[in-house]
PDB file of C-alpha atoms in Angstrom:
ATOM      1  CA  UNK A  18      11.301  15.957  -6.512  1.00  0.00           C
ATOM      2  CA  UNK A  19       9.296  12.877  -5.619  1.00  0.00           C
ATOM      3  CA  UNK A  20      10.042   9.739  -7.603  1.00  0.00           C
ATOM      4  CA  UNK A  21       7.056   8.395  -9.455  1.00  0.00           C
ATOM      5  CA  UNK A  22       5.896   4.959  -8.340  1.00  0.00           C
ATOM      6  CA  UNK A  23       6.398   1.973 -10.594  1.00  0.00           C
ATOM      7  CA  UNK A  24       3.223   1.473 -12.648  1.00  0.00           C
ATOM      8  CA  UNK A  25       2.229  -1.744 -10.897  1.00  0.00           C
ATOM      9  CA  UNK A  26       2.637  -0.156  -7.466  1.00  0.00           C
ATOM     10  CA  UNK A  27       0.661   2.903  -8.530  1.00  0.00           C
ATOM     11  CA  UNK A  28      -2.130   0.630  -9.742  1.00  0.00           C
ATOM     12  CA  UNK A  29      -2.007  -1.314  -6.487  1.00  0.00           C
ATOM     13  CA  UNK A  30      -2.211   1.911  -4.488  1.00  0.00           C
ATOM     14  CA  UNK A  31      -5.231   3.012  -6.491  1.00  0.00           C
ATOM     15  CA  UNK A  32      -6.820  -0.395  -5.934  1.00  0.00           C
ATOM     16  CA  UNK A  33      -6.283  -0.098  -2.180  1.00  0.00           C
ATOM     17  CA  UNK A  34      -8.201   3.175  -2.195  1.00  0.00           C
ATOM     18  CA  UNK A  35     -10.935   2.007  -4.574  1.00  0.00           C
ATOM     19  CA  UNK A  36     -11.403  -1.514  -3.225  1.00  0.00           C
ATOM     20  CA  UNK A  37     -10.772  -1.637   0.528  1.00  0.00           C
ATOM     21  CA  UNK A  38     -12.146  -5.185   0.766  1.00  0.00           C
ATOM     22  CA  UNK A  39      -9.586  -6.340  -1.803  1.00  0.00           C
ATOM     23  CA  UNK A  40      -6.905  -4.714   0.327  1.00  0.00           C
ATOM     24  CA  UNK A  41      -8.147  -6.659   3.355  1.00  0.00           C
ATOM     25  CA  UNK A  42      -8.126  -9.920   1.378  1.00  0.00           C
ATOM     26  CA  UNK A  43      -4.637  -9.160   0.056  1.00  0.00           C
ATOM     27  CA  UNK A  44      -3.344  -8.412   3.551  1.00  0.00           C
ATOM     28  CA  UNK A  45      -4.779 -11.712   4.816  1.00  0.00           C
ATOM     29  CA  UNK A  46      -3.110 -13.585   1.938  1.00  0.00           C
ATOM     30  CA  UNK A  47       0.185 -11.840   2.627  1.00  0.00           C
ATOM     31  CA  UNK A  48       0.114 -12.547   6.364  1.00  0.00           C
ATOM     32  CA  UNK A  49      -0.725 -16.185   5.568  1.00  0.00           C
ATOM     33  CA  UNK A  50       2.420 -16.362   3.435  1.00  0.00           C
ATOM     34  CA  UNK A  51       0.756 -16.137   0.000  1.00  0.00           C
ATOM     35  CA  UNK A  52       2.840 -13.679  -1.980  1.00  0.00           C
ATOM     36  CA  UNK A  53       1.211 -14.258  -5.375  1.00  0.00           C
ATOM     37  CA  UNK A  54      -0.004 -10.678  -5.806  1.00  0.00           C
ATOM     38  CA  UNK A  55       3.245  -8.697  -5.944  1.00  0.00           C
ATOM     39  CA  UNK A  56       1.735  -5.239  -6.581  1.00  0.00           C
ATOM     40  CA  UNK A  57      -0.694  -5.622  -3.704  1.00  0.00           C
ATOM     41  CA  UNK A  58       2.092  -6.957  -1.492  1.00  0.00           C
ATOM     42  CA  UNK A  59       4.118  -3.817  -2.134  1.00  0.00           C
ATOM     43  CA  UNK A  60       1.177  -1.512  -1.521  1.00  0.00           C
ATOM     44  CA  UNK A  61      -0.036  -3.287   1.614  1.00  0.00           C
ATOM     45  CA  UNK A  62       3.455  -3.434   3.114  1.00  0.00           C
ATOM     46  CA  UNK A  63       3.973   0.267   2.447  1.00  0.00           C
ATOM     47  CA  UNK A  64       0.592   1.096   3.964  1.00  0.00           C
ATOM     48  CA  UNK A  65       1.379  -1.093   6.972  1.00  0.00           C
ATOM     49  CA  UNK A  66       4.686   0.725   7.551  1.00  0.00           C
ATOM     50  CA  UNK A  67       2.922   4.073   7.507  1.00  0.00           C
ATOM     51  CA  UNK A  68       0.261   2.851   9.930  1.00  0.00           C
ATOM     52  CA  UNK A  69       2.829   1.310  12.274  1.00  0.00           C
ATOM     53  CA  UNK A  70       4.740   4.597  12.428  1.00  0.00           C
ATOM     54  CA  UNK A  71       2.065   5.780  14.846  1.00  0.00           C
ATOM     55  CA  UNK A  72       0.805   8.720  12.822  1.00  0.00           C
ATOM     56  CA  UNK A  73      -2.903   9.353  12.529  1.00  0.00           C
ATOM     57  CA  UNK A  74      -3.599   9.316   8.809  1.00  0.00           C
ATOM     58  CA  UNK A  75      -6.832   9.583   6.902  1.00  0.00           C
ATOM     59  CA  UNK A  76      -7.383   6.420   4.811  1.00  0.00           C
ATOM     60  CA  UNK A  77      -7.549   8.326   1.523  1.00  0.00           C
ATOM     61  CA  UNK A  78      -4.117   9.858   2.141  1.00  0.00           C
ATOM     62  CA  UNK A  79      -2.427   6.609   3.154  1.00  0.00           C
ATOM     63  CA  UNK A  80      -0.995   5.919  -0.305  1.00  0.00           C
ATOM     64  CA  UNK A  81       0.258   9.478  -0.601  1.00  0.00           C
ATOM     65  CA  UNK A  82       1.891   9.282   2.834  1.00  0.00           C
ATOM     66  CA  UNK A  83       3.639   6.036   1.856  1.00  0.00           C
ATOM     67  CA  UNK A  84       4.834   7.582  -1.393  1.00  0.00           C
ATOM     68  CA  UNK A  85       6.029  10.757   0.350  1.00  0.00           C
ATOM     69  CA  UNK A  86       8.048   8.715   2.831  1.00  0.00           C
ATOM     70  CA  UNK A  87       9.693   6.755   0.047  1.00  0.00           C
ATOM     71  CA  UNK A  88       7.997   3.485   0.936  1.00  0.00           C
ATOM     72  CA  UNK A  89       6.418   3.355  -2.506  1.00  0.00           C
ATOM     73  CA  UNK A  90       8.589   4.426  -5.408  1.00  0.00           C
TER      74      UNK A  90
END
């Protein structure tokens, strides 16, 4: 049974899918050291881990892949 994500992480994951430009802005803030958006930080880091694993993943399944691998709870 897959654990459901925390509500704020689930919202962040949905935002990453719905607003890709916001995801880009969040990633730039995170890499610049601005960690003011905790839900987006969690979602972007999870997405980054999935991407860095080397798998080819369709963008719309990225959040699901992260959740399936336990990177988003």
